[in-house]
mmCIF file of C-alpha atoms and ligand atoms in Angstrom:
data_model
loop_
_atom_site.group_PDB
_atom_site.id
_atom_site.type_symbol
_atom_site.label_atom_id
_atom_site.label_comp_id
_atom_site.label_asym_id
_atom_site.label_seq_id
_atom_site.Cartn_x
_atom_site.Cartn_y
_atom_site.Cartn_z
ATOM 1 C CA UNK H 1 75.820 28.803 -94.427
ATOM 2 C CA UNK H 2 72.389 27.469 -95.490
ATOM 3 C CA UNK H 3 71.085 28.509 -99.056
ATOM 4 C CA UNK H 4 68.881 31.162 -98.730
ATOM 5 C CA UNK H 5 66.306 31.927 -100.347
ATOM 6 C CA UNK H 6 66.303 34.985 -102.151
ATOM 7 C CA UNK H 7 63.514 37.128 -101.296
ATOM 8 C CA UNK H 8 62.343 40.515 -99.789
ATOM 9 C CA UNK H 9 63.055 39.218 -96.479
ATOM 10 C CA UNK H 10 66.400 38.173 -97.161
ATOM 11 C CA UNK H 11 67.264 41.689 -98.776
ATOM 12 C CA UNK H 12 65.607 43.592 -96.378
ATOM 13 C CA UNK H 13 67.774 41.363 -93.776
ATOM 14 C CA UNK H 14 70.755 41.817 -95.795
ATOM 15 C CA UNK H 15 70.518 45.940 -95.655
ATOM 16 C CA UNK H 16 69.566 46.120 -92.064
ATOM 17 C CA UNK H 17 73.590 46.392 -90.948
ATOM 18 C CA UNK H 18 73.818 49.507 -93.459
ATOM 19 C CA UNK H 19 73.819 52.726 -91.821
ATOM 20 C CA UNK H 20 72.640 56.109 -93.464
ATOM 21 C CA UNK H 21 76.107 57.324 -92.119
ATOM 22 C CA UNK H 22 74.832 61.284 -91.252
ATOM 23 C CA UNK H 23 72.204 59.645 -89.305
ATOM 24 C CA UNK H 24 73.948 56.617 -88.049
ATOM 25 C CA UNK H 25 70.543 54.536 -88.532
ATOM 26 C CA UNK H 26 69.911 51.137 -90.431
ATOM 27 C CA UNK H 27 68.203 52.456 -93.556
ATOM 28 C CA UNK H 28 65.582 49.726 -93.287
ATOM 29 C CA UNK H 29 65.235 50.535 -89.588
ATOM 30 C CA UNK H 30 64.567 54.184 -90.744
ATOM 31 C CA UNK H 31 62.341 52.906 -93.721
ATOM 32 C CA UNK H 32 64.569 54.225 -96.274
ATOM 33 C CA UNK H 33 64.389 51.066 -98.738
ATOM 34 C CA UNK H 34 60.983 50.458 -100.128
ATOM 35 C CA UNK H 35 58.915 48.583 -103.227
ATOM 36 C CA UNK H 36 61.644 45.803 -102.754
ATOM 37 C CA UNK H 37 61.307 43.350 -105.905
ATOM 38 C CA UNK H 38 62.824 39.711 -106.327
ATOM 39 C CA UNK H 39 62.474 38.596 -109.786
ATOM 40 C CA UNK H 40 64.601 35.278 -109.506
ATOM 41 C CA UNK H 41 68.390 36.576 -109.324
ATOM 42 C CA UNK H 42 67.216 40.148 -110.359
ATOM 43 C CA UNK H 43 66.760 42.803 -107.380
ATOM 44 C CA UNK H 44 65.235 46.014 -107.451
ATOM 45 C CA UNK H 45 64.408 48.416 -105.173
ATOM 46 C CA UNK H 46 64.199 52.180 -104.237
ATOM 47 C CA UNK H 47 66.424 53.635 -101.788
ATOM 48 C CA UNK H 48 64.235 56.837 -100.671
ATOM 49 C CA UNK H 49 66.637 59.539 -98.972
ATOM 50 C CA UNK H 50 65.884 62.351 -96.652
ATOM 51 C CA UNK H 51 67.186 64.770 -99.094
ATOM 52 C CA UNK H 52 67.578 65.146 -103.048
ATOM 53 C CA UNK H 53 70.393 66.952 -101.869
ATOM 54 C CA UNK H 54 72.304 64.308 -100.104
ATOM 55 C CA UNK H 55 76.051 64.725 -100.283
ATOM 56 C CA UNK H 56 76.353 60.870 -100.233
ATOM 57 C CA UNK H 57 74.109 59.365 -102.733
ATOM 58 C CA UNK H 58 76.564 57.866 -104.596
ATOM 59 C CA UNK H 59 78.070 56.339 -101.279
ATOM 60 C CA UNK H 60 74.716 54.790 -99.505
ATOM 61 C CA UNK H 61 73.812 53.369 -102.917
ATOM 62 C CA UNK H 62 76.602 51.964 -103.458
ATOM 63 C CA UNK H 63 76.620 50.581 -100.028
ATOM 64 C CA UNK H 64 73.727 48.904 -100.876
ATOM 65 C CA UNK H 65 74.761 47.629 -104.140
ATOM 66 C CA UNK H 66 77.198 46.327 -102.270
ATOM 67 C CA UNK H 67 75.606 44.183 -99.562
ATOM 68 C CA UNK H 68 72.631 43.063 -101.913
ATOM 69 C CA UNK H 69 75.418 41.201 -103.754
ATOM 70 C CA UNK H 70 77.309 39.136 -101.441
ATOM 71 C CA UNK H 71 73.442 37.061 -101.633
ATOM 72 C CA UNK H 72 73.977 34.190 -103.335
ATOM 73 C CA UNK H 73 71.921 34.007 -106.319
ATOM 74 C CA UNK H 74 71.834 37.654 -107.055
ATOM 75 C CA UNK H 75 72.282 38.160 -110.829
ATOM 76 C CA UNK H 76 71.650 42.398 -111.216
ATOM 77 C CA UNK H 77 70.533 45.027 -108.428
ATOM 78 C CA UNK H 78 68.926 47.891 -109.369
ATOM 79 C CA UNK H 79 68.747 50.994 -106.695
ATOM 80 C CA UNK H 80 66.199 53.762 -107.570
ATOM 81 C CA UNK H 81 67.290 56.639 -105.456
ATOM 82 C CA UNK H 82 64.367 58.931 -104.490
ATOM 83 C CA UNK H 83 63.806 61.236 -101.463
ATOM 84 C CA UNK H 84 61.231 62.452 -98.997
ATOM 85 C CA UNK H 85 62.313 65.408 -96.928
ATOM 86 C CA UNK H 86 61.597 65.157 -93.430
ATOM 87 C CA UNK H 87 59.557 68.464 -91.977
ATOM 88 C CA UNK H 88 61.708 70.333 -89.132
ATOM 89 C CA UNK H 89 60.868 69.907 -85.454
ATOM 90 C CA UNK H 90 57.922 72.630 -84.059
ATOM 91 C CA UNK H 91 59.062 75.745 -81.611
ATOM 92 C CA UNK H 92 56.958 76.392 -79.266
ATOM 93 C CA UNK H 93 55.128 79.791 -79.985
ATOM 94 C CA UNK H 94 56.103 79.907 -83.552
ATOM 95 C CA UNK H 95 53.687 79.872 -86.301
ATOM 96 C CA UNK H 96 54.736 77.628 -89.588
ATOM 97 C CA UNK H 97 54.063 77.745 -93.364
ATOM 98 C CA UNK H 98 51.709 75.146 -94.470
ATOM 99 C CA UNK H 99 52.999 73.086 -96.707
ATOM 100 C CA UNK H 100 56.635 74.192 -96.101
ATOM 101 C CA UNK H 101 58.660 71.696 -94.544
ATOM 102 C CA UNK H 102 61.796 73.333 -93.328
ATOM 103 C CA UNK H 103 62.681 77.042 -93.508
ATOM 104 C CA UNK H 104 66.473 78.064 -93.186
ATOM 105 C CA UNK H 105 67.720 81.619 -92.548
ATOM 106 C CA UNK H 106 70.924 82.883 -94.355
ATOM 107 C CA UNK H 107 72.017 85.601 -92.300
ATOM 108 C CA UNK H 108 75.236 87.797 -92.259
ATOM 109 C CA UNK H 109 76.767 90.507 -89.442
ATOM 110 C CA UNK H 110 77.199 92.949 -91.932
ATOM 111 C CA UNK H 111 76.269 93.475 -95.654
ATOM 112 C CA UNK H 112 77.968 93.281 -98.558
ATOM 113 C CA UNK H 113 79.789 89.737 -97.738
ATOM 114 C CA UNK H 114 77.988 87.738 -100.222
ATOM 115 C CA UNK H 115 74.867 86.673 -98.286
ATOM 116 C CA UNK H 116 72.436 87.210 -101.116
ATOM 117 C CA UNK H 117 74.805 85.934 -103.696
ATOM 118 C CA UNK H 118 75.130 82.879 -101.252
ATOM 119 C CA UNK H 119 71.731 82.441 -100.356
ATOM 120 C CA UNK H 120 69.954 82.605 -104.577
ATOM 121 C CA UNK H 121 72.903 80.308 -105.268
ATOM 122 C CA UNK H 122 72.343 77.378 -102.088
ATOM 123 C CA UNK H 123 68.645 77.692 -103.736
ATOM 124 C CA UNK H 124 69.119 77.058 -107.305
ATOM 125 C CA UNK H 125 71.473 74.340 -106.118
ATOM 126 C CA UNK H 126 68.930 72.837 -103.763
ATOM 127 C CA UNK H 127 66.034 73.102 -106.537
ATOM 128 C CA UNK H 128 68.901 71.871 -108.955
ATOM 129 C CA UNK H 129 68.945 68.633 -106.933
ATOM 130 C CA UNK H 130 65.225 68.223 -107.307
ATOM 131 C CA UNK H 131 64.125 69.603 -104.254
ATOM 132 C CA UNK H 132 60.731 71.903 -103.885
ATOM 133 C CA UNK H 133 62.432 75.808 -103.195
ATOM 134 C CA UNK H 134 60.917 79.077 -102.077
ATOM 135 C CA UNK H 135 62.727 82.384 -101.332
ATOM 136 C CA UNK H 136 62.080 85.461 -99.629
ATOM 137 C CA UNK H 137 64.319 88.543 -99.915
ATOM 138 C CA UNK H 138 63.273 90.287 -96.649
ATOM 139 C CA UNK H 139 66.826 92.407 -97.202
ATOM 140 C CA UNK H 140 65.024 96.069 -97.364
ATOM 141 C CA UNK H 141 68.275 97.705 -97.865
ATOM 142 C CA UNK H 142 69.382 95.715 -100.718
ATOM 143 C CA UNK H 143 66.971 93.692 -101.945
ATOM 144 C CA UNK H 144 68.745 92.028 -104.869
ATOM 145 C CA UNK H 145 67.688 88.424 -105.118
ATOM 146 C CA UNK H 146 64.885 89.544 -107.906
ATOM 147 C CA UNK H 147 68.337 90.709 -110.353
ATOM 148 C CA UNK H 148 70.464 87.756 -109.157
ATOM 149 C CA UNK H 149 67.734 85.246 -109.925
ATOM 150 C CA UNK H 150 67.166 87.024 -113.434
ATOM 151 C CA UNK H 151 63.891 88.650 -111.980
ATOM 152 C CA UNK H 152 64.352 92.020 -112.236
ATOM 153 C CA UNK H 153 61.340 92.763 -114.428
ATOM 154 C CA UNK H 154 59.196 90.241 -112.897
ATOM 155 C CA UNK H 155 56.825 91.017 -110.157
ATOM 156 C CA UNK H 156 54.595 89.515 -107.494
ATOM 157 C CA UNK H 157 50.952 89.073 -108.501
ATOM 158 C CA UNK H 158 48.577 90.353 -105.919
ATOM 159 C CA UNK H 159 45.297 87.988 -105.649
ATOM 160 C CA UNK H 160 42.406 88.617 -103.672
ATOM 161 C CA UNK H 161 42.255 85.583 -100.725
ATOM 162 C CA UNK H 162 39.707 84.023 -99.196
ATOM 163 C CA UNK H 163 39.050 85.642 -96.125
ATOM 164 C CA UNK H 164 39.347 88.949 -98.033
ATOM 165 C CA UNK H 165 43.074 89.183 -97.334
ATOM 166 C CA UNK H 166 45.382 89.303 -100.252
ATOM 167 C CA UNK H 167 47.365 86.309 -101.513
ATOM 168 C CA UNK H 168 50.780 86.699 -103.394
ATOM 169 C CA UNK H 169 51.558 84.869 -105.951
ATOM 170 C CA UNK H 170 55.627 84.335 -106.053
ATOM 171 C CA UNK H 171 57.819 85.138 -109.126
ATOM 172 C CA UNK H 172 59.575 81.866 -110.046
ATOM 173 C CA UNK H 173 62.967 81.151 -112.410
ATOM 174 C CA UNK H 174 65.498 78.431 -111.944
ATOM 175 C CA UNK H 175 63.119 76.378 -109.860
ATOM 176 C CA UNK H 176 62.890 78.679 -107.299
ATOM 177 C CA UNK H 177 59.802 80.940 -106.097
ATOM 178 C CA UNK H 178 60.786 84.399 -104.940
ATOM 179 C CA UNK H 179 58.833 87.068 -103.153
ATOM 180 C CA UNK H 180 61.533 90.006 -102.404
ATOM 181 C CA UNK H 181 61.208 93.747 -100.862
ATOM 182 C CA UNK H 182 62.725 94.528 -103.811
ATOM 183 C CA UNK H 183 59.166 93.698 -105.874
ATOM 184 C CA UNK H 184 57.710 96.385 -103.503
ATOM 185 C CA UNK H 185 59.579 99.131 -103.369
ATOM 186 C CA UNK H 186 60.903 101.967 -105.855
ATOM 187 C CA UNK H 187 64.226 100.532 -106.936
ATOM 188 C CA UNK H 188 65.339 104.787 -106.914
ATOM 189 C CA UNK H 189 63.470 106.142 -103.822
ATOM 190 C CA UNK H 190 64.743 105.943 -100.309
ATOM 191 C CA UNK H 191 62.053 104.274 -97.697
ATOM 192 C CA UNK H 192 62.116 104.931 -94.447
ATOM 193 C CA UNK H 193 60.470 101.669 -92.829
ATOM 194 C CA UNK H 194 58.493 101.974 -89.531
ATOM 195 C CA UNK H 195 58.633 98.797 -87.250
ATOM 196 C CA UNK H 196 54.841 97.848 -87.727
ATOM 197 C CA UNK H 197 54.834 98.108 -91.782
ATOM 198 C CA UNK H 198 57.931 95.909 -91.683
ATOM 199 C CA UNK H 199 56.236 93.435 -89.484
ATOM 200 C CA UNK H 200 52.900 93.531 -91.549
ATOM 201 C CA UNK H 201 54.982 92.865 -95.156
ATOM 202 C CA UNK H 202 57.362 90.388 -93.473
ATOM 203 C CA UNK H 203 54.494 88.257 -92.132
ATOM 204 C CA UNK H 204 52.775 88.889 -95.300
ATOM 205 C CA UNK H 205 55.719 87.311 -97.083
ATOM 206 C CA UNK H 206 55.414 84.146 -94.600
ATOM 207 C CA UNK H 207 51.492 83.562 -94.464
ATOM 208 C CA UNK H 208 50.078 85.374 -97.351
ATOM 209 C CA UNK H 209 51.946 84.157 -100.344
ATOM 210 C CA UNK H 210 50.917 80.897 -102.468
ATOM 211 C CA UNK H 211 53.856 78.971 -101.819
ATOM 212 C CA UNK H 212 52.913 75.556 -102.829
ATOM 213 C CA UNK H 213 54.612 72.605 -100.921
ATOM 214 C CA UNK H 214 58.235 73.009 -100.387
ATOM 215 C CA UNK H 215 60.897 71.347 -98.953
ATOM 216 C CA UNK H 216 63.249 74.470 -98.331
ATOM 217 C CA UNK H 217 62.426 78.005 -97.929
ATOM 218 C CA UNK H 218 65.351 79.938 -97.846
ATOM 219 C CA UNK H 219 65.384 83.628 -96.239
ATOM 220 C CA UNK H 220 67.559 85.748 -97.324
ATOM 221 C CA UNK H 221 68.183 88.226 -93.968
ATOM 222 C CA UNK H 222 68.815 91.949 -93.716
ATOM 223 C CA UNK H 223 72.219 91.979 -92.169
ATOM 224 C CA UNK H 224 73.235 92.532 -88.718
ATOM 225 C CA UNK H 225 70.360 91.988 -85.594
ATOM 226 C CA UNK H 226 67.550 94.492 -86.119
ATOM 227 C CA UNK H 227 64.079 94.434 -85.788
ATOM 228 C CA UNK H 228 63.438 92.771 -89.361
ATOM 229 C CA UNK H 229 65.510 90.099 -88.120
ATOM 230 C CA UNK H 230 63.708 89.815 -84.715
ATOM 231 C CA UNK H 231 60.362 89.405 -86.509
ATOM 232 C CA UNK H 232 61.465 87.018 -88.862
ATOM 233 C CA UNK H 233 63.359 84.890 -86.098
ATOM 234 C CA UNK H 234 60.236 85.301 -83.566
ATOM 235 C CA UNK H 235 57.756 84.379 -86.530
ATOM 236 C CA UNK H 236 58.627 80.913 -87.636
ATOM 237 C CA UNK H 237 60.141 77.922 -86.363
ATOM 238 C CA UNK H 238 63.847 77.722 -88.287
ATOM 239 C CA UNK H 239 65.325 74.450 -89.200
ATOM 240 C CA UNK H 240 68.344 76.570 -89.026
ATOM 241 C CA UNK H 241 70.393 79.574 -89.964
ATOM 242 C CA UNK H 242 73.630 79.839 -91.829
ATOM 243 C CA UNK H 243 75.966 82.532 -91.211
ATOM 244 C CA UNK H 244 77.825 84.327 -93.968
ATOM 245 C CA UNK H 245 81.357 85.573 -93.062
ATOM 246 C CA UNK H 246 83.824 86.652 -95.036
ATOM 247 C CA UNK H 247 87.934 86.009 -93.548
ATOM 248 C CA UNK H 248 88.428 89.637 -92.026
ATOM 249 C CA UNK H 249 88.215 89.925 -88.578
ATOM 250 C CA UNK H 250 85.827 92.271 -88.448
ATOM 251 C CA UNK H 251 83.577 90.347 -90.242
ATOM 252 C CA UNK H 252 84.465 87.901 -87.796
ATOM 253 C CA UNK H 253 83.254 89.886 -85.037
ATOM 254 C CA UNK H 254 79.756 90.993 -86.664
ATOM 255 C CA UNK H 255 79.147 87.457 -87.289
ATOM 256 C CA UNK H 256 79.514 86.519 -83.702
ATOM 257 C CA UNK H 257 76.924 88.873 -82.710
ATOM 258 C CA UNK H 258 74.561 87.000 -85.285
ATOM 259 C CA UNK H 259 75.681 83.977 -83.793
ATOM 260 C CA UNK H 260 74.396 84.883 -80.368
ATOM 261 C CA UNK H 261 70.871 86.149 -81.791
ATOM 262 C CA UNK H 262 70.216 83.232 -83.089
ATOM 263 C CA UNK H 263 71.279 80.856 -80.118
ATOM 264 C CA UNK H 264 69.175 83.172 -77.800
ATOM 265 C CA UNK H 265 66.387 82.637 -79.981
ATOM 266 C CA UNK H 266 66.469 78.822 -79.804
ATOM 267 C CA UNK H 267 67.628 78.677 -83.630
ATOM 268 C CA UNK H 268 70.225 75.984 -84.207
ATOM 269 C CA UNK H 269 73.105 77.305 -86.697
ATOM 270 C CA UNK H 270 73.956 74.685 -88.900
ATOM 271 C CA UNK H 271 77.456 76.675 -89.427
ATOM 272 C CA UNK H 272 79.341 79.284 -91.354
ATOM 273 C CA UNK H 273 80.047 79.732 -95.276
ATOM 274 C CA UNK H 274 83.492 81.648 -95.497
ATOM 275 C CA UNK H 275 82.768 83.679 -98.911
ATOM 276 C CA UNK H 276 85.607 84.804 -100.785
ATOM 277 C CA UNK H 277 87.861 82.958 -98.950
ATOM 278 C CA UNK H 278 90.395 83.111 -101.625
ATOM 279 C CA UNK H 279 91.131 84.656 -104.793
ATOM 280 C CA UNK H 280 90.712 82.921 -108.347
ATOM 281 C CA UNK H 281 92.238 85.482 -110.736
ATOM 282 C CA UNK H 282 90.761 84.696 -114.481
ATOM 283 C CA UNK H 283 93.544 84.677 -116.264
ATOM 284 C CA UNK H 284 95.197 82.072 -113.549
ATOM 285 C CA UNK H 285 92.545 79.551 -112.371
ATOM 286 C CA UNK H 286 94.861 77.505 -110.793
ATOM 287 C CA UNK H 287 96.335 80.126 -108.630
ATOM 288 C CA UNK H 288 94.667 81.450 -105.450
ATOM 289 C CA UNK H 289 95.354 84.375 -103.603
ATOM 290 C CA UNK H 290 94.581 84.859 -99.883
ATOM 291 C CA UNK H 291 93.702 88.518 -100.229
ATOM 292 C CA UNK H 292 91.770 88.637 -96.961
ATOM 293 C CA UNK H 293 94.324 86.032 -94.776
ATOM 294 C CA UNK H 294 94.588 82.511 -94.599
ATOM 295 C CA UNK H 295 93.085 80.278 -93.155
ATOM 296 C CA UNK H 296 90.550 78.734 -96.134
ATOM 297 C CA UNK H 297 87.436 79.065 -93.737
ATOM 298 C CA UNK H 298 88.986 76.765 -90.806
ATOM 299 C CA UNK H 299 90.461 79.782 -88.370
ATOM 300 C CA UNK H 300 87.172 81.411 -88.691
ATOM 301 C CA UNK H 301 84.917 78.207 -87.791
ATOM 302 C CA UNK H 302 87.392 77.424 -85.117
ATOM 303 C CA UNK H 303 87.036 81.177 -83.497
ATOM 304 C CA UNK H 304 83.286 81.130 -83.775
ATOM 305 C CA UNK H 305 83.192 77.314 -82.905
ATOM 306 C CA UNK H 306 80.702 76.482 -85.484
ATOM 307 C CA UNK H 307 80.936 74.180 -88.074
ATOM 308 C CA UNK H 308 82.416 75.326 -91.938
ATOM 309 C CA UNK H 309 80.016 74.653 -94.270
ATOM 310 C CA UNK H 310 82.361 75.296 -96.972
ATOM 311 C CA UNK H 311 84.749 78.270 -97.988
ATOM 312 C CA UNK H 312 83.883 79.932 -101.662
ATOM 313 C CA UNK H 313 86.666 81.416 -103.645
ATOM 314 C CA UNK H 314 86.405 85.069 -104.716
ATOM 315 C CA UNK H 315 85.836 84.719 -108.894
ATOM 316 C CA UNK H 316 84.698 87.170 -111.349
ATOM 317 C CA UNK H 317 82.334 85.004 -112.793
ATOM 318 C CA UNK H 318 80.058 85.168 -109.463
ATOM 319 C CA UNK H 319 79.440 88.988 -109.251
ATOM 320 C CA UNK H 320 79.008 88.821 -113.354
ATOM 321 C CA UNK H 321 76.652 86.018 -113.003
ATOM 322 C CA UNK H 322 74.647 88.223 -110.160
ATOM 323 C CA UNK H 323 74.234 91.355 -112.224
ATOM 324 C CA UNK H 324 73.074 89.246 -115.176
ATOM 325 C CA UNK H 325 70.398 87.142 -113.345
ATOM 326 C CA UNK H 326 72.608 83.884 -114.252
ATOM 327 C CA UNK H 327 73.436 82.404 -110.630
ATOM 328 C CA UNK H 328 77.123 80.701 -111.083
ATOM 329 C CA UNK H 329 76.148 77.294 -110.258
ATOM 330 C CA UNK H 330 74.023 77.444 -113.786
ATOM 331 C CA UNK H 331 76.124 79.729 -115.544
ATOM 332 C CA UNK H 332 79.347 77.810 -114.927
ATOM 333 C CA UNK H 333 78.444 74.444 -112.516
ATOM 334 C CA UNK H 334 82.324 73.425 -112.941
ATOM 335 C CA UNK H 335 83.484 76.584 -111.650
ATOM 336 C CA UNK H 336 85.485 76.560 -108.103
ATOM 337 C CA UNK H 337 82.912 78.540 -106.597
ATOM 338 C CA UNK H 338 79.947 76.581 -108.072
ATOM 339 C CA UNK H 339 81.574 73.447 -106.812
ATOM 340 C CA UNK H 340 81.952 74.930 -103.375
ATOM 341 C CA UNK H 341 77.838 76.516 -103.567
ATOM 342 C CA UNK H 342 76.705 72.875 -104.492
ATOM 343 C CA UNK H 343 78.764 71.500 -101.936
ATOM 344 C CA UNK H 344 77.318 73.813 -99.349
ATOM 345 C CA UNK H 345 73.770 72.955 -100.333
ATOM 346 C CA UNK H 346 74.110 69.858 -99.864
ATOM 347 C CA UNK H 347 75.602 69.800 -95.955
ATOM 348 C CA UNK H 348 72.961 72.524 -95.398
ATOM 349 C CA UNK H 349 70.182 69.921 -96.715
ATOM 350 C CA UNK H 350 72.078 67.436 -94.508
ATOM 351 C CA UNK H 351 72.115 68.808 -91.622
ATOM 352 C CA UNK H 352 68.619 69.812 -91.902
ATOM 353 C CA UNK H 353 67.711 66.002 -92.322
ATOM 354 C CA UNK H 354 69.565 65.122 -89.210
ATOM 355 C CA UNK H 355 67.811 67.873 -86.829
ATOM 356 C CA UNK H 356 64.488 67.297 -88.123
ATOM 357 C CA UNK H 357 64.710 63.072 -87.626
ATOM 358 C CA UNK H 358 67.180 62.875 -84.173
HETATM 359 N N1 LIG C 1 82.160 84.947 -104.007
HETATM 360 C C1 LIG C 1 82.348 86.166 -104.747
HETATM 361 N N2 LIG C 1 82.960 86.284 -105.928
HETATM 362 C C2 LIG C 1 82.998 87.324 -106.378
HETATM 363 N N3 LIG C 1 81.999 88.181 -106.108
HETATM 364 C C3 LIG C 1 81.467 88.119 -104.805
HETATM 365 C C4 LIG C 1 81.229 86.752 -104.521
HETATM 366 N N4 LIG C 1 80.388 87.155 -103.492
HETATM 367 C C5 LIG C 1 79.498 88.196 -103.799
HETATM 368 N N5 LIG C 1 80.182 88.600 -104.671
HETATM 369 C C6 LIG C 1 79.625 90.073 -105.499
HETATM 370 O O1 LIG C 1 80.284 90.939 -104.057
HETATM 371 C C7 LIG C 1 78.876 91.491 -104.005
HETATM 372 C C8 LIG C 1 78.322 91.852 -102.760
HETATM 373 O O2 LIG C 1 77.519 90.626 -102.396
HETATM 374 P P1 LIG C 1 75.601 90.227 -102.593
HETATM 375 O O3 LIG C 1 75.388 88.925 -102.165
HETATM 376 O O4 LIG C 1 74.996 91.426 -102.677
HETATM 377 O O5 LIG C 1 76.142 90.668 -100.219
HETATM 378 P P2 LIG C 1 75.161 90.560 -99.213
HETATM 379 O O6 LIG C 1 74.025 90.187 -99.450
HETATM 380 O O7 LIG C 1 75.877 89.953 -98.110
HETATM 381 O O8 LIG C 1 75.041 92.341 -99.245
HETATM 382 C C9 LIG C 1 77.951 91.542 -105.232
HETATM 383 O O9 LIG C 1 78.192 92.133 -106.197
HETATM 384 C C10 LIG C 1 78.516 90.121 -105.972
HETATM 385 O O10 LIG C 1 78.118 89.680 -106.812
HETATM 386 MG MG1 LIG C 2 72.011 91.063 -100.341
#
């Protein structure tokens, strides 16, 4: 091989065959390699990923380093990793939220399967990775995300907007901006919601909140497939939906109904999260019991024909964290459930990026 000058062109040339494993395209062609600087044998550049929660961050970085090291004369390689989350695709007849790049619905066929727990931990995990995250809790029957995010005593602040309309300032904790039905209704008072009123509030949550710039908006959907779900799904373009279920047969049947709703409304279903996949007893953390039947999520995902984003064990600290307002990904990041939530958040982010760019 003839001796090559070590310069920007040489670096880009040697990096050209390195692909983003999810998008299966060259990093160079995707404009993910930037700010290449060569000084003598020292090479530095920025690797701009499509999400700060990229599950393959370390792998891609290493591939880049290894490729550059094959060039003669290279003494050191410094890769700075950054991210630019792409904007989700538009959908006809739907109105996006200005500044919000990707709207992700977290839904379930019925209540009590852990939808809010999953939504909250995904949101906080994404924020921990460096993403800008917002959350809408549209569950009028059990708006408990304020409690789960340690915001039970907080509120949204109502401001007068430019056009005489009210604008809400979201509550904020653990890097997540939140608006919730829980801020608007009396906790001890049953509320009878009439369709138009409910629709009005949902639209306000979407379009009259100072969301600012967000990479991800997580929507904790009400359980089932009623009016609120339809309003939401038909109003905003959604990057995708995550369906939360448990291993029981009935839960899987309910999940199937939710799946059909999203499919009919052209919302891509990113996959399922099987919550309470198995039980880890607090005194024997190395044991696991398949109390709802076995399969570890695999059977469920096969039965529904959907990718499995991950399975979350049933662990007491998950519930305690929810009740105390300290999500498990914050409180016990090394626990099996926190690790599962983190991996699920990365899967969600990766799939959303692929959908936006393909
Ligand atoms: N993996 C888990 N391990 C232990 N408890 C859980 C787990 N997931 C959810 N829970 C608990 O189960 C209850 C219902 O969860 P929640 O997220 O409120 O369900 P949903 O929003 O579907 O109604 C809550 O008390 C929550 O803390
Ligand atoms: Mg809930």
